[in-house]
Short mmCIF file of C-alpha atoms in Angstrom, two decimals:
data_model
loop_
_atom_site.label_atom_id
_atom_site.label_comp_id
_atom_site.label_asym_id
_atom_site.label_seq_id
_atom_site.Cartn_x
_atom_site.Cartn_y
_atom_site.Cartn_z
CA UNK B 1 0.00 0.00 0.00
CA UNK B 2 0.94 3.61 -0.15
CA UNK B 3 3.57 4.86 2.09
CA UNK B 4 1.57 7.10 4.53
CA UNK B 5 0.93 10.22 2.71
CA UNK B 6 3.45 10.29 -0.50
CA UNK B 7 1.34 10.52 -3.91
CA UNK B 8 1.34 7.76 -6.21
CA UNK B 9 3.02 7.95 -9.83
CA UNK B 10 2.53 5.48 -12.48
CA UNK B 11 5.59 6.74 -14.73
CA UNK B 12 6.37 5.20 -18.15
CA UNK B 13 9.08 5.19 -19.67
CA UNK B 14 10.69 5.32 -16.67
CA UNK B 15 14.64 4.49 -18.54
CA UNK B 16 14.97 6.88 -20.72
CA UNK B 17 16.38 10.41 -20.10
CA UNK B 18 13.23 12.20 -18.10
CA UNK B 19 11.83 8.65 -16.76
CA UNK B 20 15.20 8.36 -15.30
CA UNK B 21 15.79 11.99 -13.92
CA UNK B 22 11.97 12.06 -12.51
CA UNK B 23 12.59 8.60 -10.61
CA UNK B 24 16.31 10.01 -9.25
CA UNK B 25 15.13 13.49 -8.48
CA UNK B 26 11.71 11.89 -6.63
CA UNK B 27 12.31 8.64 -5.41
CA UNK B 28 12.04 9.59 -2.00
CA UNK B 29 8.98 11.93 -1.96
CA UNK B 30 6.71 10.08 -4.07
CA UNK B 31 5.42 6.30 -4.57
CA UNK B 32 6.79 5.69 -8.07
CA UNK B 33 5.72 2.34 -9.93
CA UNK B 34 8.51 2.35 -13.10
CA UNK B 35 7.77 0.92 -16.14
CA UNK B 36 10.31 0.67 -18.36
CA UNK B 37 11.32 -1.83 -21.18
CA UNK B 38 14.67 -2.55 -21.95
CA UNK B 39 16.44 0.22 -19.56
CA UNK B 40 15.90 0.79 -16.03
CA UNK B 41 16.39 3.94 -14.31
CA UNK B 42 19.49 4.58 -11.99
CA UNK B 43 17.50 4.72 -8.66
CA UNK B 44 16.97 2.70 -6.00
CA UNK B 45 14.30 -0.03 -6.30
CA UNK B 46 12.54 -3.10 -5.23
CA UNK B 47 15.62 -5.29 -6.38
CA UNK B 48 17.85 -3.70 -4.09
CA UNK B 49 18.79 -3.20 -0.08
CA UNK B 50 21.69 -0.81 0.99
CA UNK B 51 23.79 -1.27 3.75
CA UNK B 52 26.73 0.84 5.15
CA UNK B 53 29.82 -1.39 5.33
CA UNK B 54 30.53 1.22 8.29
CA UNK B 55 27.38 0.83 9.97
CA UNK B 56 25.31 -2.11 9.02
CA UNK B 57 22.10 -1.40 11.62
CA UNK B 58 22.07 2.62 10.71
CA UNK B 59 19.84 3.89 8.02
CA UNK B 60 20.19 4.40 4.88
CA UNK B 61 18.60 6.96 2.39
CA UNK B 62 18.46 4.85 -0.65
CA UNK B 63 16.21 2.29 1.50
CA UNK B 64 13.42 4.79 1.61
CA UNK B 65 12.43 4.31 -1.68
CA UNK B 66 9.43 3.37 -2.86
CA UNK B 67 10.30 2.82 -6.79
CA UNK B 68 8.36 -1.10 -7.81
CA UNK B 69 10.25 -1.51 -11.49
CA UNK B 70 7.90 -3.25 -13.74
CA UNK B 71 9.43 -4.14 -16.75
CA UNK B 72 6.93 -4.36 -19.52
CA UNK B 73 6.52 -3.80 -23.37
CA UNK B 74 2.98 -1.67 -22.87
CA UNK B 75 2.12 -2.40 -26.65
CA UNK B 76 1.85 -5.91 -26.09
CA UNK B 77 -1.81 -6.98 -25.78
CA UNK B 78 -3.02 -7.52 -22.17
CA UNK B 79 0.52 -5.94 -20.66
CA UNK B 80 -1.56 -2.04 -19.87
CA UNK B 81 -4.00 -4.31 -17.66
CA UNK B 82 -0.86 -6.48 -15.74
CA UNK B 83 1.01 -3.35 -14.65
CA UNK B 84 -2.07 -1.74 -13.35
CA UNK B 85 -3.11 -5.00 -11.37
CA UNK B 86 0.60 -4.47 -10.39
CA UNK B 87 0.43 -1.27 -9.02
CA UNK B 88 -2.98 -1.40 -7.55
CA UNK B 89 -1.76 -4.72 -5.58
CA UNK B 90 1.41 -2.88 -4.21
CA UNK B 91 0.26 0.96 -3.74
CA UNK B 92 -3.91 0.46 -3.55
CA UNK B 93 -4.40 3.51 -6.14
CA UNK B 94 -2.51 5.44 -8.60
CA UNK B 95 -2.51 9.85 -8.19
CA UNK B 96 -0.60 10.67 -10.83
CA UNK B 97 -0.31 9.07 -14.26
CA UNK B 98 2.71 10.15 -16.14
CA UNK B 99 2.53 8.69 -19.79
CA UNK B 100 6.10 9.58 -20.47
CA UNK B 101 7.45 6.23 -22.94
CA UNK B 102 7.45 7.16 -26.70
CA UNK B 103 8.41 5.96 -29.85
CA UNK B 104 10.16 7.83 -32.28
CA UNK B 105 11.72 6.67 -35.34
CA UNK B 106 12.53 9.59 -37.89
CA UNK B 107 12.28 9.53 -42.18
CA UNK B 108 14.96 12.03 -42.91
CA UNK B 109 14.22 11.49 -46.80
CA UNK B 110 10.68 12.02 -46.19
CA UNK B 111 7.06 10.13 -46.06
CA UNK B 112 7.73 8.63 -49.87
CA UNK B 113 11.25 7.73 -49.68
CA UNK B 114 9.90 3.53 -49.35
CA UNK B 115 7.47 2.22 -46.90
CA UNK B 116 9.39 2.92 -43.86
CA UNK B 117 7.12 6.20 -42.87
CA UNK B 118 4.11 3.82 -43.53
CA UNK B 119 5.43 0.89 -41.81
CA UNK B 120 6.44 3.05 -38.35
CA UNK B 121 2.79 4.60 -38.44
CA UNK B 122 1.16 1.77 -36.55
CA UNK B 123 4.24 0.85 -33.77
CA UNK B 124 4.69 4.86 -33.27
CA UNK B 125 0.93 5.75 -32.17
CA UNK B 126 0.25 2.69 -30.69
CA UNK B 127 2.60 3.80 -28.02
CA UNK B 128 2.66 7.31 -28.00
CA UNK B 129 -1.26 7.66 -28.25
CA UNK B 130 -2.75 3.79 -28.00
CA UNK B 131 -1.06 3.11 -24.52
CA UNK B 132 -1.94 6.86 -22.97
CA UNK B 133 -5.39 6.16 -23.37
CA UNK B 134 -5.65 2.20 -22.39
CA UNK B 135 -3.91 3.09 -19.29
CA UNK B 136 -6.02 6.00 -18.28
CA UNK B 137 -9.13 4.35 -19.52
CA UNK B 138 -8.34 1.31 -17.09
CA UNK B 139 -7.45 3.48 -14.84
CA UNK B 140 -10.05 5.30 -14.70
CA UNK B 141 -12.28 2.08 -14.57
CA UNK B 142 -10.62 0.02 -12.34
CA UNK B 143 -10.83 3.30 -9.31
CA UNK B 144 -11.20 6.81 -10.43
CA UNK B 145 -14.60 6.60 -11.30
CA UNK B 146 -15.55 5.31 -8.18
CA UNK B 147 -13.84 7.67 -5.89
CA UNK B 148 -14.70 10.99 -6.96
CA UNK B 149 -13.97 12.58 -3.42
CA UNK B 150 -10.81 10.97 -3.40
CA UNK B 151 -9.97 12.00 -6.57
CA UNK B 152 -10.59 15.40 -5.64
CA UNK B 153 -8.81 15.53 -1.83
CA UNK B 154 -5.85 13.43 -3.63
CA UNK B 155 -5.79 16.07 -6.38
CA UNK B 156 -5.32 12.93 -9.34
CA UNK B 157 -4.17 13.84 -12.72
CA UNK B 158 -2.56 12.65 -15.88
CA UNK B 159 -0.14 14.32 -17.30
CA UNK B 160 0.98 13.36 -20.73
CA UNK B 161 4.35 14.10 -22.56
CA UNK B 162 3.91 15.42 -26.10
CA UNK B 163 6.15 17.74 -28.04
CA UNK B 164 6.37 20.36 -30.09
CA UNK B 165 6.03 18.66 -32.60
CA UNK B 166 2.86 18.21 -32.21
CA UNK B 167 1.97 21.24 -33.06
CA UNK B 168 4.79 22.96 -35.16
CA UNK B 169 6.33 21.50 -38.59
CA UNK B 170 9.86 20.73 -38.25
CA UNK B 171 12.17 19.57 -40.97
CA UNK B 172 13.98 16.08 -40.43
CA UNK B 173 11.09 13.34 -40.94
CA UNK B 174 9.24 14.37 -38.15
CA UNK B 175 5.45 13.27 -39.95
CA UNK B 176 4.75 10.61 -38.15
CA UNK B 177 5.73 11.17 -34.59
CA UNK B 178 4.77 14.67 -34.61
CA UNK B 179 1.05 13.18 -35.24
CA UNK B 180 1.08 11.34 -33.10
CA UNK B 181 1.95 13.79 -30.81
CA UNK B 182 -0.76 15.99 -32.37
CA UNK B 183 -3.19 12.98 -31.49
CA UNK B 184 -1.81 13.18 -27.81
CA UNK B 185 -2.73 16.85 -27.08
CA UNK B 186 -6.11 16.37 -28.35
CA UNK B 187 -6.22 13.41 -26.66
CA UNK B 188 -5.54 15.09 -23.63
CA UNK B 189 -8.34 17.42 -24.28
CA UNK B 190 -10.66 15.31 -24.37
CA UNK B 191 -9.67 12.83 -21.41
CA UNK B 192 -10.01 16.48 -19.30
CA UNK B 193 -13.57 16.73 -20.36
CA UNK B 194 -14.93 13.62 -19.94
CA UNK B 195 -12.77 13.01 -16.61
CA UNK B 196 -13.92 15.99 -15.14
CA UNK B 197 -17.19 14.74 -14.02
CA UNK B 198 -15.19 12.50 -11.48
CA UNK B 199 -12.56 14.84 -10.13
CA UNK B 200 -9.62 14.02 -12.32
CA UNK B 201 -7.69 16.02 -14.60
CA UNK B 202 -5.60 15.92 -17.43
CA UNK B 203 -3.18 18.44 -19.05
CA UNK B 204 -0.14 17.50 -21.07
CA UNK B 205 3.59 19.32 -21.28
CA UNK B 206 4.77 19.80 -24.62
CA UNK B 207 8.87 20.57 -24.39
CA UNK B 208 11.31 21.35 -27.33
CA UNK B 209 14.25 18.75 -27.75
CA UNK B 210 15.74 18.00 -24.61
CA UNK B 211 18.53 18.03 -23.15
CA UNK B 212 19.49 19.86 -26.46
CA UNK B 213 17.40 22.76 -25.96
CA UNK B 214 16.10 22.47 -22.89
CA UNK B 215 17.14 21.60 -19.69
CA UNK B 216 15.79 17.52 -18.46
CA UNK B 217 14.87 19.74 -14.80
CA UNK B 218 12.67 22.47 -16.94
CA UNK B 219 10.28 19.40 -18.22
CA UNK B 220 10.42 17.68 -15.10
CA UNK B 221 9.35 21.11 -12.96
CA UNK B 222 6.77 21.14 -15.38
CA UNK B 223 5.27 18.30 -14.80
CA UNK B 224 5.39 18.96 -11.05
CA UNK B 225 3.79 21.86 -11.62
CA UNK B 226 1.20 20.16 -13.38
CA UNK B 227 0.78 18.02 -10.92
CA UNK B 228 0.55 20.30 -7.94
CA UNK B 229 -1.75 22.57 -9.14
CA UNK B 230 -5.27 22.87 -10.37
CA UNK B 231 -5.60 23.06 -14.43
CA UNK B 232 -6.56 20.77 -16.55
CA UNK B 233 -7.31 20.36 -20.76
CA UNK B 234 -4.01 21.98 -21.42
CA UNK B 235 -1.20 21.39 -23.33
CA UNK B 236 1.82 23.42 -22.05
CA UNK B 237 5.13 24.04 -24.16
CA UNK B 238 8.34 23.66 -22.55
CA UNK B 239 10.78 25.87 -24.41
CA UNK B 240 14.05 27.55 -23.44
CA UNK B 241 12.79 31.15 -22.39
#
């Protein structure tokens, strides 16, 4: 179950460069379940007890964390529905869904140049849009729509991470990720709306390349923000100034 009052994250893509820095930066303030595929972030987790060679009974930092690493390919059928039986079993509820794992495979000769653009199309939304929406549609079955006062005292959101993309043309073979990223923000429109009528909201952060342009912290403050506060239906870019 949860541990006393932290909130509860269900993070994905929890090994690659923000799924990483969000689990290090956080994995003593928050509950994090971490579901990663083939890395695994550099933090602390159910697989591991510290000691100090110094002073084996004394406490140590690392052991207060409450990172449970699932490792999972989410686009696999019936592996959206394990990990949430997962973390339901070890935390009892999920405040924060952070649908951070992406795909994204560029065409640098453009959408015609073979069938390579056509053949990414299905692999590339069905986990940077399919999985977003199984997991907060299970989610949202499987508790939030049943606890609308908790969902409200708990503050429980979703917070999606898009791009720029998504909403600016940018040369390099960017078609098919950047819609899907498109499909993401509007997704996250509409999960706001229809969510709102139990307590939960949705917003998404949409930052320009990182760490190139921006910081890995800016984009993680921003989804603490987003998370902290009170909007919802928005999509939020993440930019350098």
């Amino acid at each position: 179950m949860s541990s006393g009052n932290r909130r509860v994250c269900l993070l994905t893509g929890a090994g690659g460069l923000l799924g990483d820095a969000f689990c290090r930066a956080l994995y003593t303030a928050y509950d994090i379940v971490a579901v990663c595929g083939t890395r695994i972030p550099a933090t602390p987790s159910q697989h591991e007890w510290f000691v100090d060679p110094f002073d084996p009974q004394g406490t140590v930092p690392e052991n207060d964390s409450r990172v449970f690493l699932i490792r999972s390919d989410l686009t696999a059928p019936g592996e959206v529905d394990r990990v949430i039986d997962l973390a339901l079993a070890k935390f009892g509820g999920v405040d924060l869904l952070v649908n951070n794992a992406a795909s994204l495979r560029l065409h640098p000769q453009g959408i015609v140049d073979g069938d390579s653009a056509i053949d990414d199309f299905e692999p590339q939304f069905a986990l940077n849009v399919g999985v977003p929406l199984r997991l907060s549609a299970r989610l949202a079955q499987r508790g939030w729509m049943h606890d609308i006062d908790g969902n409200r005292a708990r503050n429980r959101n979703i917070v999606n991470v898009s791009s720029l993309s998504g909403s600016n043309v940018y040369p390099g073979g960017q078609a098919v990720y950047a819609a899907s990223k498109a499909a993401l923000n509007h997704l996250t429109r509409h999960l706001a709306a229809e969510f709102a009528e139990f307590g939960v909201r949705a917003n998404a952060v949409a930052p320009d390349s990182f760490p190139a342009r921006v910081p890995t912290e800016k984009v993680l403050q921003a989804i603490l923000e987003l998370d902290t506060g009170a909007m919802t239906g928005g999509v939020y870019s993440v930019v350098a100034n």
